[in-house]
XYZ file of C-alpha atoms in Angstrom:
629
model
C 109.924 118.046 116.150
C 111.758 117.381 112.707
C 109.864 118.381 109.719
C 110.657 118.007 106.135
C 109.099 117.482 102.963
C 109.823 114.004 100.996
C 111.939 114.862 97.941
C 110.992 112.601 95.106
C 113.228 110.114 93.912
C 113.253 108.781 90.363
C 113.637 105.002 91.462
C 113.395 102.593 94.050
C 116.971 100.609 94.198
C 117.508 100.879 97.234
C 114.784 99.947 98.726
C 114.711 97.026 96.703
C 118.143 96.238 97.765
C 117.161 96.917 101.177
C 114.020 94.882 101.102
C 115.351 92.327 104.087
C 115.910 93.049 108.301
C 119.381 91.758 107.212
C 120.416 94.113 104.656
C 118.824 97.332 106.241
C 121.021 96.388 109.561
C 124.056 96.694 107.199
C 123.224 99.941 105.528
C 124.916 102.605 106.132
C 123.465 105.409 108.977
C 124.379 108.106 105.867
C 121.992 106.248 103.238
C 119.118 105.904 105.937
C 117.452 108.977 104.407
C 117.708 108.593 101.255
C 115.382 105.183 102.116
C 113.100 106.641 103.800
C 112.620 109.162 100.505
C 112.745 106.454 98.527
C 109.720 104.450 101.058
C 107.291 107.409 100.749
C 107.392 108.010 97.247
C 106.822 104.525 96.515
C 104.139 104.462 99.172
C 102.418 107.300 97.489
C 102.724 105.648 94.176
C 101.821 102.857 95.016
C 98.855 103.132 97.912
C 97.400 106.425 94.809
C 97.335 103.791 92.586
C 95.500 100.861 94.674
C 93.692 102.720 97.850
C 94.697 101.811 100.883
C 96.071 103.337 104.228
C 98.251 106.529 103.214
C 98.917 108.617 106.260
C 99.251 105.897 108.841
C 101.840 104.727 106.827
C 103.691 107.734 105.597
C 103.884 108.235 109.326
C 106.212 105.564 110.423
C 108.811 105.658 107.999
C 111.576 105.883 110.406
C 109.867 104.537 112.925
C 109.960 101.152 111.374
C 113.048 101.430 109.904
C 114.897 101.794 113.569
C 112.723 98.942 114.873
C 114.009 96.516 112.260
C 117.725 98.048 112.793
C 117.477 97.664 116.299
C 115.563 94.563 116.649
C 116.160 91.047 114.815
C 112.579 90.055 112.911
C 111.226 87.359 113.105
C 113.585 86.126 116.220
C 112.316 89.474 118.181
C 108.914 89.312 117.846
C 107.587 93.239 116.567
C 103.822 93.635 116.696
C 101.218 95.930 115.375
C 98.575 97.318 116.673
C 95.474 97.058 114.083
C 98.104 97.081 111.559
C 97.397 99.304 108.894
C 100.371 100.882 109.391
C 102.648 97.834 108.639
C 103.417 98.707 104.957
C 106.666 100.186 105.877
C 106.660 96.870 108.012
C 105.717 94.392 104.506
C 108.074 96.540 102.314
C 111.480 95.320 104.860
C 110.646 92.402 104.895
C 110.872 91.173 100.952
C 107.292 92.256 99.723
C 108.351 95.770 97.878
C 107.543 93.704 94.499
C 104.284 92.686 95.069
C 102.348 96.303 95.838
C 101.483 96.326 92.684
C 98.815 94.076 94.014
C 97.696 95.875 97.354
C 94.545 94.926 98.645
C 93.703 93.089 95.751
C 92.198 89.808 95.283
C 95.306 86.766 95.790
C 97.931 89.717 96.335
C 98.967 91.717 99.304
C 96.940 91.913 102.785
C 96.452 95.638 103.763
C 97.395 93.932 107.421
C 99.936 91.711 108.522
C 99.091 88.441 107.029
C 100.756 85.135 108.599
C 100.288 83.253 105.105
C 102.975 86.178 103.311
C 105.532 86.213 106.008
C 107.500 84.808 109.154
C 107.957 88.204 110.152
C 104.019 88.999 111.101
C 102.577 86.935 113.529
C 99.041 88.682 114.014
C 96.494 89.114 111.531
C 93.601 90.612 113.478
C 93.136 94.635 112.561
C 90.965 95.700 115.697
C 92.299 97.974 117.735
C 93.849 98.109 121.571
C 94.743 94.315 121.400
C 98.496 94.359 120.799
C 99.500 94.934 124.043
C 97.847 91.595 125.295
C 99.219 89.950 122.397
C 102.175 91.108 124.179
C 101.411 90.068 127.621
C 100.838 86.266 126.441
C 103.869 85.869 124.324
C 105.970 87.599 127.238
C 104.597 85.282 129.746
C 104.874 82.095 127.435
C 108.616 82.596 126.761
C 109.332 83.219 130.467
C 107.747 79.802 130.948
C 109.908 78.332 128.513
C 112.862 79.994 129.430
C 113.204 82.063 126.573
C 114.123 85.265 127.810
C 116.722 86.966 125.169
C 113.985 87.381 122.270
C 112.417 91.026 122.739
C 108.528 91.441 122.106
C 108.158 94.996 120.970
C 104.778 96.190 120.712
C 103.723 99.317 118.405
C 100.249 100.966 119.392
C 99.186 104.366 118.657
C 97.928 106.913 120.933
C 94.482 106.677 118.883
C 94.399 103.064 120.243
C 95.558 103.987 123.378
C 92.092 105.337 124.345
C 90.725 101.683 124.057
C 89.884 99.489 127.331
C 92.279 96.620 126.259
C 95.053 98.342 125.783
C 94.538 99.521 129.255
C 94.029 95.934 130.983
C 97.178 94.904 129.047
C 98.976 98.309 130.936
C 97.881 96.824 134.048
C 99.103 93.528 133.366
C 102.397 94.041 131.899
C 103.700 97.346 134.561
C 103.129 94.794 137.047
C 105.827 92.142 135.802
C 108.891 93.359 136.019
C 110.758 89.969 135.082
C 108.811 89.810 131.772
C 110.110 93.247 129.931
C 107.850 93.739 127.096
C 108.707 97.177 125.162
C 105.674 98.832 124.109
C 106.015 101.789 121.286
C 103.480 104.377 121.523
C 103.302 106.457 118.286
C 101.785 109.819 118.993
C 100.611 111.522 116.335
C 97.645 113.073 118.074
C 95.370 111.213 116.090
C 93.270 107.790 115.314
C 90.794 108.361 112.220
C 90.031 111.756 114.326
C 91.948 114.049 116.614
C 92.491 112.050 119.576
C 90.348 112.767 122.677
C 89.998 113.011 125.811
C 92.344 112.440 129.454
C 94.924 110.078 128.308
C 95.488 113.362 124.768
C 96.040 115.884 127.337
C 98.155 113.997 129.236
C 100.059 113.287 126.283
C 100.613 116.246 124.869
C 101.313 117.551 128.464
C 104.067 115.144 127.470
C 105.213 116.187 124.387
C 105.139 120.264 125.233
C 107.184 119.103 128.816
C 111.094 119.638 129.229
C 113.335 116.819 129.032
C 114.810 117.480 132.767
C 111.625 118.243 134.547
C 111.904 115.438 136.964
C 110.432 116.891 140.090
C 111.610 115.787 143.493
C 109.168 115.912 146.429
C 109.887 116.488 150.286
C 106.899 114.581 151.551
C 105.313 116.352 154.688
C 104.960 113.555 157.286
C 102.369 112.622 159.643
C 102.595 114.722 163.109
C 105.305 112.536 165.167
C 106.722 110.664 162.070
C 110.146 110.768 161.537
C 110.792 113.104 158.500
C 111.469 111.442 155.336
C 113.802 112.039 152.664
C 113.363 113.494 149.042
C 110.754 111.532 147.388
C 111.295 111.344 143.483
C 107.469 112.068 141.561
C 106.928 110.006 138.544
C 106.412 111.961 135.020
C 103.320 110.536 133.887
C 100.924 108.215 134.440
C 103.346 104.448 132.461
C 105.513 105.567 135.393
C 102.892 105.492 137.762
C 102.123 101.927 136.394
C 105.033 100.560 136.774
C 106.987 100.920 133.193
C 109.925 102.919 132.558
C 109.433 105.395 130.190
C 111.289 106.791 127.047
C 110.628 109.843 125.563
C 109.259 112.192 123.930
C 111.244 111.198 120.997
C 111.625 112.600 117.875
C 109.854 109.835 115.416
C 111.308 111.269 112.532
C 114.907 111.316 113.860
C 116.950 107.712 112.739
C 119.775 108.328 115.212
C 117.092 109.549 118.193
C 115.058 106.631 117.357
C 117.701 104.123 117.838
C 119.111 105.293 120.539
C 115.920 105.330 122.109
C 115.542 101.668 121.127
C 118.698 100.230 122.322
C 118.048 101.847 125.889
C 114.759 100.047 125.878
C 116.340 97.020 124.879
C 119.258 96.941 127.055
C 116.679 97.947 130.221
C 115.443 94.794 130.507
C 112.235 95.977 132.224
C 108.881 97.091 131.292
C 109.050 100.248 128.695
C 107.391 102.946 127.120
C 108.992 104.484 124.105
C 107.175 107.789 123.430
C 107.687 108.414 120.308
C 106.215 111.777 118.373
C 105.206 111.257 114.639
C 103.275 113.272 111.961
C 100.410 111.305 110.405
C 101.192 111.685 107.044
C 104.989 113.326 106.975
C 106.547 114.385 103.626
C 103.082 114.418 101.902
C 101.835 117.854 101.519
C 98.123 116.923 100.718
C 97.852 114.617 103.894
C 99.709 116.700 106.281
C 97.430 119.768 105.232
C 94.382 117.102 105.361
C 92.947 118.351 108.858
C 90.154 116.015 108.745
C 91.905 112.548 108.621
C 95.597 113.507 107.632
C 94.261 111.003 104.460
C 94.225 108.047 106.437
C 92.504 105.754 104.465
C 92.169 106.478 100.412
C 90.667 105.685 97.675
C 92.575 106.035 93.974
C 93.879 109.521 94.019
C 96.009 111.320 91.396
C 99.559 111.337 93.600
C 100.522 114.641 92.324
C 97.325 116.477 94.013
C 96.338 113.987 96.167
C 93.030 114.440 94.671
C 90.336 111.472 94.110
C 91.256 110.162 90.929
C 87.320 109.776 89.545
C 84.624 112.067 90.480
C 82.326 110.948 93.060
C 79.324 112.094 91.121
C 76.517 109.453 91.027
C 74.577 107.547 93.776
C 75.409 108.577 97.204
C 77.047 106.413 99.243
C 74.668 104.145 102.031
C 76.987 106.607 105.075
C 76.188 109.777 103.249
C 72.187 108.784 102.967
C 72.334 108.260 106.645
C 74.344 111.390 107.896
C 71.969 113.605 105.891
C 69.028 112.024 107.472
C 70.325 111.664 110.825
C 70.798 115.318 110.660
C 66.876 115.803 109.691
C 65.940 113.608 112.278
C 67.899 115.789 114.964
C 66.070 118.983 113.949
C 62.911 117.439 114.743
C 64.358 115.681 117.813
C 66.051 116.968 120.232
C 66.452 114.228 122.370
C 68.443 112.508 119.806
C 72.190 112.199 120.221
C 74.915 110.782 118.569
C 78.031 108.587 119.306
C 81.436 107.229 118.017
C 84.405 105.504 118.501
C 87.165 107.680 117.036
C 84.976 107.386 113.700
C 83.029 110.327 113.092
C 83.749 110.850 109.203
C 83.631 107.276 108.587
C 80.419 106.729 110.183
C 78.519 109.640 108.929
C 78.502 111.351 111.934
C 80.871 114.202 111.375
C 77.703 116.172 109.942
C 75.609 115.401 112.822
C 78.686 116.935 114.904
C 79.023 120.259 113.207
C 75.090 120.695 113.098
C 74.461 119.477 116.854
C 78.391 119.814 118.515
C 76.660 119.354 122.347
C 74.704 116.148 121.345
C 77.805 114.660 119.463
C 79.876 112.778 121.577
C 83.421 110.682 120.498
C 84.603 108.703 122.833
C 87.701 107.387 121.528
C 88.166 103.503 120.390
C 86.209 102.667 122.943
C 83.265 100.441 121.778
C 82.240 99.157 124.778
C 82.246 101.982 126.710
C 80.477 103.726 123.681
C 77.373 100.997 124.106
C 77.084 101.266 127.852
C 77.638 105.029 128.141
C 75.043 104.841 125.087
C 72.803 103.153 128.123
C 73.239 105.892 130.720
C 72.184 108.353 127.832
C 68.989 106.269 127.570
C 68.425 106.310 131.368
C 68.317 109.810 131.010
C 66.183 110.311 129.024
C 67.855 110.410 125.388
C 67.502 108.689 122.637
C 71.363 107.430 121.532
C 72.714 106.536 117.810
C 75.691 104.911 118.298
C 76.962 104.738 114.898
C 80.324 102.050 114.301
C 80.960 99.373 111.895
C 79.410 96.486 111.581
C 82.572 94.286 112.298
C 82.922 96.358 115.118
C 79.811 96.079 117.306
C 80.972 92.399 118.167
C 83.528 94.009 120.996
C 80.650 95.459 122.505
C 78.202 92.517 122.787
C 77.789 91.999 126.228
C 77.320 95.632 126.685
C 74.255 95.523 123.987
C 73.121 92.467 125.610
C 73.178 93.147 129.541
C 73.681 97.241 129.280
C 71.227 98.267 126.769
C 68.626 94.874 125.722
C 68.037 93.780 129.449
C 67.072 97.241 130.443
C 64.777 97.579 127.524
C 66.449 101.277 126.739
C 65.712 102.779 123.068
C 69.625 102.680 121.887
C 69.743 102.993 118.449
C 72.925 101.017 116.658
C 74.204 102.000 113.241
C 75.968 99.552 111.548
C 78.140 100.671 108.256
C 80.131 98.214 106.151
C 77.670 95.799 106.811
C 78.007 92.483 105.066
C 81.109 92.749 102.287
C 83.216 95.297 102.969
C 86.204 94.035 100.174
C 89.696 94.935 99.955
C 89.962 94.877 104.032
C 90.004 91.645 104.296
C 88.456 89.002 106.836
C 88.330 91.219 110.396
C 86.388 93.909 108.546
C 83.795 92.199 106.948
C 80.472 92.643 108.501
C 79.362 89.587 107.955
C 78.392 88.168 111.677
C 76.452 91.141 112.906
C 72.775 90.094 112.417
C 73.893 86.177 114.173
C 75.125 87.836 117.246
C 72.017 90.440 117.527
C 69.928 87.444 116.637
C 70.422 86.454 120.374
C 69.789 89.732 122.037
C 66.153 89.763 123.129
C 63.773 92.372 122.609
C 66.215 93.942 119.773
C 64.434 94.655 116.507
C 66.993 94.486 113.369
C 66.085 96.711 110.335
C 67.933 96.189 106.967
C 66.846 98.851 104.201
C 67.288 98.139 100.426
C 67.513 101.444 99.171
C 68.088 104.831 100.491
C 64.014 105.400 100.650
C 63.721 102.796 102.953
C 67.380 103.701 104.861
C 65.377 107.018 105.660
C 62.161 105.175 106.115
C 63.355 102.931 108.733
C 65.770 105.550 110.996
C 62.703 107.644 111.775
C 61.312 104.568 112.637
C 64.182 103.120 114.940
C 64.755 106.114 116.457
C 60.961 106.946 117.371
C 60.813 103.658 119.223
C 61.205 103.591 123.215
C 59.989 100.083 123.762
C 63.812 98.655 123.464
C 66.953 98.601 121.377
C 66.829 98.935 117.421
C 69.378 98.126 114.853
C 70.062 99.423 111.163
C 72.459 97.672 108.867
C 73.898 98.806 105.606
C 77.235 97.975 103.376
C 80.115 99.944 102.201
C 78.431 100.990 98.778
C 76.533 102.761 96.940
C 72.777 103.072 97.355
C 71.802 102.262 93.979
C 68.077 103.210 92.485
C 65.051 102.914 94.645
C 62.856 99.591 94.487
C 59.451 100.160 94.428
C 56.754 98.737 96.428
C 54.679 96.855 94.736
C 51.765 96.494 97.809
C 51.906 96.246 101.443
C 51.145 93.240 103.018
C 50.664 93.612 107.362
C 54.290 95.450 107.279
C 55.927 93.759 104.323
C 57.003 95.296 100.921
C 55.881 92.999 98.473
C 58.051 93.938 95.417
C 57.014 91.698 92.961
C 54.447 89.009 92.264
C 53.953 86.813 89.285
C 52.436 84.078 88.758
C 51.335 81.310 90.743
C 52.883 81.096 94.360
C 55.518 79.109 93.807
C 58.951 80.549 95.205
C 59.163 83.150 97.597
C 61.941 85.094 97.647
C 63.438 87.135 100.747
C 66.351 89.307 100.402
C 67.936 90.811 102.755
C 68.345 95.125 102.828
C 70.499 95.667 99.325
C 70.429 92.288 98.115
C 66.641 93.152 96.698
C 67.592 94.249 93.753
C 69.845 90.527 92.726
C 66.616 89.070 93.589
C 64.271 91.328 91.712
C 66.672 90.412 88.836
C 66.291 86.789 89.353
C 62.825 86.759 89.700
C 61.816 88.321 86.406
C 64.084 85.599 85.026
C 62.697 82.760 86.645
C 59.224 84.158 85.748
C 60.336 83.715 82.207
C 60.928 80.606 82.748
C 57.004 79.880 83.684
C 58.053 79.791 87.475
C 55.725 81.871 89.679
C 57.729 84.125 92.030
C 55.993 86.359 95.054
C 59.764 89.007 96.470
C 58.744 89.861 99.970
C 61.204 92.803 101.258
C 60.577 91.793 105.649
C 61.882 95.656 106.442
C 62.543 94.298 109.601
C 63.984 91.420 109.857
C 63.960 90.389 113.957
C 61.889 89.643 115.217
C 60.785 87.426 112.554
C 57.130 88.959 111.076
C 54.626 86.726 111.982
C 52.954 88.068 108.158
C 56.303 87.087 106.221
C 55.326 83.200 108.196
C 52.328 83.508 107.142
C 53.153 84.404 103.721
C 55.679 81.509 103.383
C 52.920 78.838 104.167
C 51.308 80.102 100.708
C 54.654 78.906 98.555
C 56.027 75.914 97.715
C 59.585 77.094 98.550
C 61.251 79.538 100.032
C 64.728 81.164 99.471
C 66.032 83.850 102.133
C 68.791 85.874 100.812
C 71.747 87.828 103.018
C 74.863 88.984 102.975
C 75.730 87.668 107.009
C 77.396 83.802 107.629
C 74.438 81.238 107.058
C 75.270 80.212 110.334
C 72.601 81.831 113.027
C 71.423 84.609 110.291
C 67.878 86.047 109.428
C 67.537 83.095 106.923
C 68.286 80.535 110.037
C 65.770 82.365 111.972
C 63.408 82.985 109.364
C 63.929 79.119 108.470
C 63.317 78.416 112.009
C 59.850 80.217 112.680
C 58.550 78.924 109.654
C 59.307 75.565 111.365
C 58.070 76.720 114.511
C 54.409 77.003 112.752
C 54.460 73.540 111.313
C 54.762 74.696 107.614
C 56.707 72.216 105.868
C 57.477 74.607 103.209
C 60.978 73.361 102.426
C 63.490 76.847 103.354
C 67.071 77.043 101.184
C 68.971 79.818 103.409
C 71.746 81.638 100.856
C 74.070 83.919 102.666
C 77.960 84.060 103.325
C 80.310 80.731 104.223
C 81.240 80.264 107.531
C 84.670 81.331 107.069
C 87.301 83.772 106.898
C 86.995 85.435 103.513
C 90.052 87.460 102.169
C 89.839 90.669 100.433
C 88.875 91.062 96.852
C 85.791 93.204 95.760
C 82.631 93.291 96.717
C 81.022 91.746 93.368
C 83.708 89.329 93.550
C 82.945 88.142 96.703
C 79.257 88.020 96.601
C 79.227 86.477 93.361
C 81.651 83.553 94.838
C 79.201 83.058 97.651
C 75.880 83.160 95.222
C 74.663 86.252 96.195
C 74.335 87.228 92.832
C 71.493 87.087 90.210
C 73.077 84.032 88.609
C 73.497 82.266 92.111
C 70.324 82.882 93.307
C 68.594 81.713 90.129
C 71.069 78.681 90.164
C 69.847 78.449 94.172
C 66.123 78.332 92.794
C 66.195 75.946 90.067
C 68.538 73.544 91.879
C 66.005 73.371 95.082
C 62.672 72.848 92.927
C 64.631 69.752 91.244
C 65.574 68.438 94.269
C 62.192 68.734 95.085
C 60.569 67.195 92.176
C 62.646 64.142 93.454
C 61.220 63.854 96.140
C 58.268 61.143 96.933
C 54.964 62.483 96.440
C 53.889 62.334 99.653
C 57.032 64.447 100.857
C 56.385 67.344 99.036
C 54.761 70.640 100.337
C-alpha cells in the first residue's frame, strides 16, 4: 500500500486548468501527481476554512481522478454513495472556484447537487443506496437499448455493512447482461472502524496474495463418476456472481486505471477493490484514530486543530453521553446501540465505560431497531442512539418490531430539527410526524439540558412500551426555569389574563419565553406551557388550552403531521373551539445555510412567533362576534 505525505504547493493552476473530465483526460500521466498535491492542499484549505468532510475526501484523490480519466462524465453515469466524498468529484467537474462557499447558504452542496451540475445525478446522502441507484439505471438503459454508457458505482466498505447495499448485490450478480461496475473503497472505516463479517472478510482480502486462486478436486458421491478440478471463488462478490478486481492500490494512478479499463472492457458485473487511506497526505487525520477527521469543523490547517475553543455550553450529544453513562451505573440492564456512529451520537463514552453493553452494528438502521427488539425480549432495556434524519429507514422496524410488541426501546434522536450546512437529507425535521403514527410510543422533547437529563431517566425507567428523545445539533443553552407544575406540565411563564398560550417545542422555549415577555408588554396576557412530553398529547395541556383564547404550538418538525397537528387535533377532539395557529418547518426540502438562518426564515424565531401572535388575534378580532372563542 503506497504511502506518502502531500507536499504543499504554493498554487492551484493546475487544477484550475484541469477543472473539466475533458481536460484531465488530456493531461499528461507525468503531471497526475502533481494534481493530486495540488487537490489536497486546496481541500485542506479550503474544507479548514468552511467545515465540512476532510478525510473522506482526502481519501479519494486518485481514486476520482482515474474514474473521470477512465470514464466519460456525464455520458457514463459515476455515482456516489452518500456522497460526502464527492469534492474531489465537484472540483473536476468546473466547481474549484466556488469552495470558497462550501456548505454555505446559496453556494456549494456538501453532496452532489443536481441544480450545480450535469455530472451528479443523485442528491440523497444516506447510505447503502447507490448500488440500487445502480440496478435501476442499468436495467432502464438495457430497456432502451442503451448499452455502451457505463454506470459506475462508488460505495465504501463502511456502507457496505448496510442491508441495501446488500439487496442491490443480489440483484445486480444475478444479471449478467446488465454490467454495472461497482467501486468499493476500503479504507477500513465509516465514521468508526468498520465492523463485523463482511471487515474480516475484507481485510482477509487485502492481507491475501494476488495468485492465491485455489483449485478444488471435488470428492464425489460413492458411484459418481469423478469430476474434474473445480476452480473455488476468492470471496464472497465471486460467490454472487460479479467478477472481481483487486485489491488495488487506491493511491496508485497507473494501478487504478488499469484496474478501470479491465472493468470496463469486461462487460459483466464487477467489483473493483480498491484500498484507500481515509485521510492520505494529511498528517493530523491520518494520525486521527478516532474518525481519521471525517467530518470538521473550522480548524487551523497547519495543526489541524479546532480553530475556536470549544469552551462554553456543552453541546445537546455531550449532555446526553454524560448522562447516559450515569444512568448505566445505576442500571445495568441498560445497553446501548449504533449504526457506525458512536462519537457522533454520544455513545463512544458509554462504550469505553460499559464495552459489553455497547454494541455497533454497522450502517445498519434497521437491523439496529429490530435487534434493539430482541434486546428488549430479553430482558434489556436498549438506547438506540442515531440521527434524527436517520430513524426514518427504520420505521417499520419501530412500528411492527418494537411498538406492536409493546418492548421498552429507547430511541435517541440527535440533529433533531435544523441541522444546517448538510443540507435537505439531514435535517431532522420529519421525525416527530412519522413517530406520531406509531402507537403506544411516548415522544419526549427537552428544552434544556436539566430537562434532557430529566426526561432519559424517565424514558429509560419505562417498560410499558417504546420512548423517544429528540434534540438538535447545538448547544444547550441556559436552563429555563419552571415556573409551577401543572398535572405534568412546566408552566414557564404566566402573565396576565389567559389570553395566548404558547407551546414550544424542546429548545424552541426559550424564542417563546422571549416573545412572551414582549407581547406581555404589549398588554397581551400570555400563559408558556413546556408539554415535556409531547405524544401522547397531555390530556392537562387540553385542558389548559380550553382556558385561552388562542393557542400557538411551536416546533422545529414539517407542520405537516407534527405535535402542533396533533396537539391542534385533540384540542378539536374535546370540542374547544379555541382557534390553534401550528408554527413549525415548510413542507419542503430546505437547503443548507445555518441554523438561525433557517429557523428565522421559517418563523421560529422571537420575531416570527410574535409576528405569528399578533397576526392571529387580528384575524380574530375580525371575526363575527358570535365566531369567536
Amino acid at each position: 500500500m503506497t504511502t506518502r505525505t502531500t507536499p504543499r504547493p504554493t498554487d492551484f493552476s493546475l487544477l484550475y486548468e484541469t477543472d473539466t473530465p475533458k481536460a484531465l483526460r488530456a493531461l499528461p500521466e507525468e503531471r497526475l501527481d502533481r494534481l493530486a498535491a495540488q487537490i489536497r492542499a486546496f481541500l485542506i484549505e479550503k474544507v479548514a476554512a468552511a467545515g465540512g468532510h476532510l478525510g473522506p475526501n482526502l481519501g479519494v484523490v486518485e481514486l476520482t481522478l482515474a474514474l473521470h480519466r477512465v470514464f466519460e462524465s456525464p455520458r457514463d453515469t459515476l455515482l456516489f454513495d452518500t456522497g460526502h466524498q464527492a469534492y474531489v468529484h465537484k472540483l473536476l467537474t468546473g466547481r474549484a472556484r466556488d469552495f470558497d462557499r462550501l456548505r454555505q447558504a446559496g453556494g456549494l452542496s456538501g453532496y452532489p447537487n443536481q441544480a450545480e451540475s450535469e455530472h451528479d445525478l443523485v442528491e440523497n446522502s444516506h447510505a447503502s443506496t447507490a448500488l440500487a441507484y445502480a440496478d435501476g439505471l442499468a436495467k432502464a438503459r438495457q430497456l432502451t437499448g442503451d448499452s455502451e454508457r457505463a454506470v459506475v458505482a462508488v460505495i465504501g466498505d463502511g456502507a457496505m455493512t448496510g442491508g441495501m447495499a446488500w439487496e442491490a448485490l443480489n440483484n445486480l450478480g444475478a444479471a449478467p447482461d446488465r454490467p454495472v461496475i461497482v467501486i468499493l473503497n476500503d479504507n477500513e472505516r465509516s465514521y468508526a472502524p468498520t465492523i463485523g463479517a463482511l471487515a474480516e472478510h475484507l481485510r482477509q482480502l487485502r492481507e491475501e496474495p494476488t495468485d492465491s486462486i485455489d483449485w478444488l478436486t471435488a470428492s464425489p458421491p460413492p458411484g459418481a463418476p469423478v469430476a474434474g478440478p473445480l476452480p473455488v471463488a476468492r470471496n464472497l462478490f465471486e460467490l454472487l456472481g460479479f467478477a472481481y478486481l483487486g485489491p488495488v492500490d487506491g493511491h496508485h494512478m497507473p494501478s487504478l486505471e488499469e484496474a478501470l479499463h479491465m472493468a470496463r472492457d469486461l462487460r459483466l458485473p464487477v467489483v473493483v477493490h480498491v484500498v484507500t487511506v481515509k485521510g492520505q497526505g494529511y498528517p493530523p487525520a491520518e494520525q486521527d484514530q478516532a474518525e481519521c477527521m471525517h467530518a470538521v469543523g473550522v480548524l487551523d490547517p497547519a495543526t489541524g486543530r479546532p480553530a475556536t475553543s470549544s469552551g462554553g455550553a456543552p453541546s445537546w450529544t455531550s449532555v446526553f453521553a454524560d448522562e447516559l453513562c450515569r444512568l448505566g451505573e445505576r442500571h445495568e440492564d441498560l445497553v446501548a446501540i449504533t449504526a457506525a456512529m458512536p462519537g457522533p451520537t454520544g455513545l463512544s463514552r458509554f462504550a469505553a465505560r460499559f464495552p459489553h453493553r455497547f454494541h455497533d452494528v454497522g450502517i445498519a438502521e434497521q437491523h439496529a431497531v429490530t435487534s434493539a427488539a430482541g434486546l428488549a425480549l430479553g430482558g434489556f432495556h436498549p438506547v438506540v442512539a442515531v440521527y434524527a434524519t436517520f430513524l426514518g429507514r427504520a420505521f417499520d422496524q419501530v412500528l411492527m418490531d418494537v411498538a406492536l410488541h409493546r418492548l421498552p426501546v429507547t430511541f435517541v434522536l440527535d440533529r433533531a430539527g435544523i441541522t444546517g450546512p448538510d443540507g435537505p437529507s439531514h435535517h431532522g425535521m420529519w421525525d416527530l410526524t412519522i413517530l406520531g403514527a406509531v402507537p403506544g410510543l411516548r415522544v419526549a422533547v427537552p428544552r434544556d439540558a436539566t430537562r434532557l437529563r430529566e426526561l432519559l431517566t424517565e424514558a429509560v425507567t419505562h417498560t410499558a412500551g417504546p420512548t423517544a428523545l429528540r434534540f438538535p445539533k447545538a448547544t444547550a443553552g441556559p436552563d429555563i426555569a419552571t415556573l409551577r407544575q401543572e398535572h405534568g406540565l412546566d408552566i414557564l411563564h404566566a402573565h396576565g389574563v389567559r389570553d395566548v398560550l404558547l407551546i414550544p417545542v424542546g429548545p424552541l422555549a426559550s424564542a417563546a419565553m422571549e416573545a412572551a415577555r414582549y407581547l406581555a408588554g404589549q398588554g397581551i396576557g400570555v400563559t408558556v406551557a413546556d408539554p415535556r412530553w409531547v405524544q401522547p398529547v397531555p390530556a392537562a395541556l387540553t385542558e389548559l388550552a380550553a382556558r385561552h383564547r388562542l393557542v400557538v404550538t411551536i416546533e422545529d418538525n414539517t407542520r405537516a403531521g407534527g405535535a402542533g397537528s396533533r396537539i391542534a387535533q385533540a384540542i378539536a377532539d374535546t370540542a374547544c373551539p379555541v382557534p390553534v395557529r401550528v408554527l413549525g418547518l415548510p413542507g419542503s426540502f430546505l437547503p443548507h445555510g445555518t441554523r438561525n438562518d433557517l429557523l428565522t426564515a421559517a418563523g421560529l424565531t422571537t420575531t416570527g412567533i410574535v409576528h405569528a401572535v399578533l397576526r392571529a388575534r387580528a384575524a380574530l378580532a375580525h371575526q363575527p362576534q358570535e365566531l369567536r372563542p
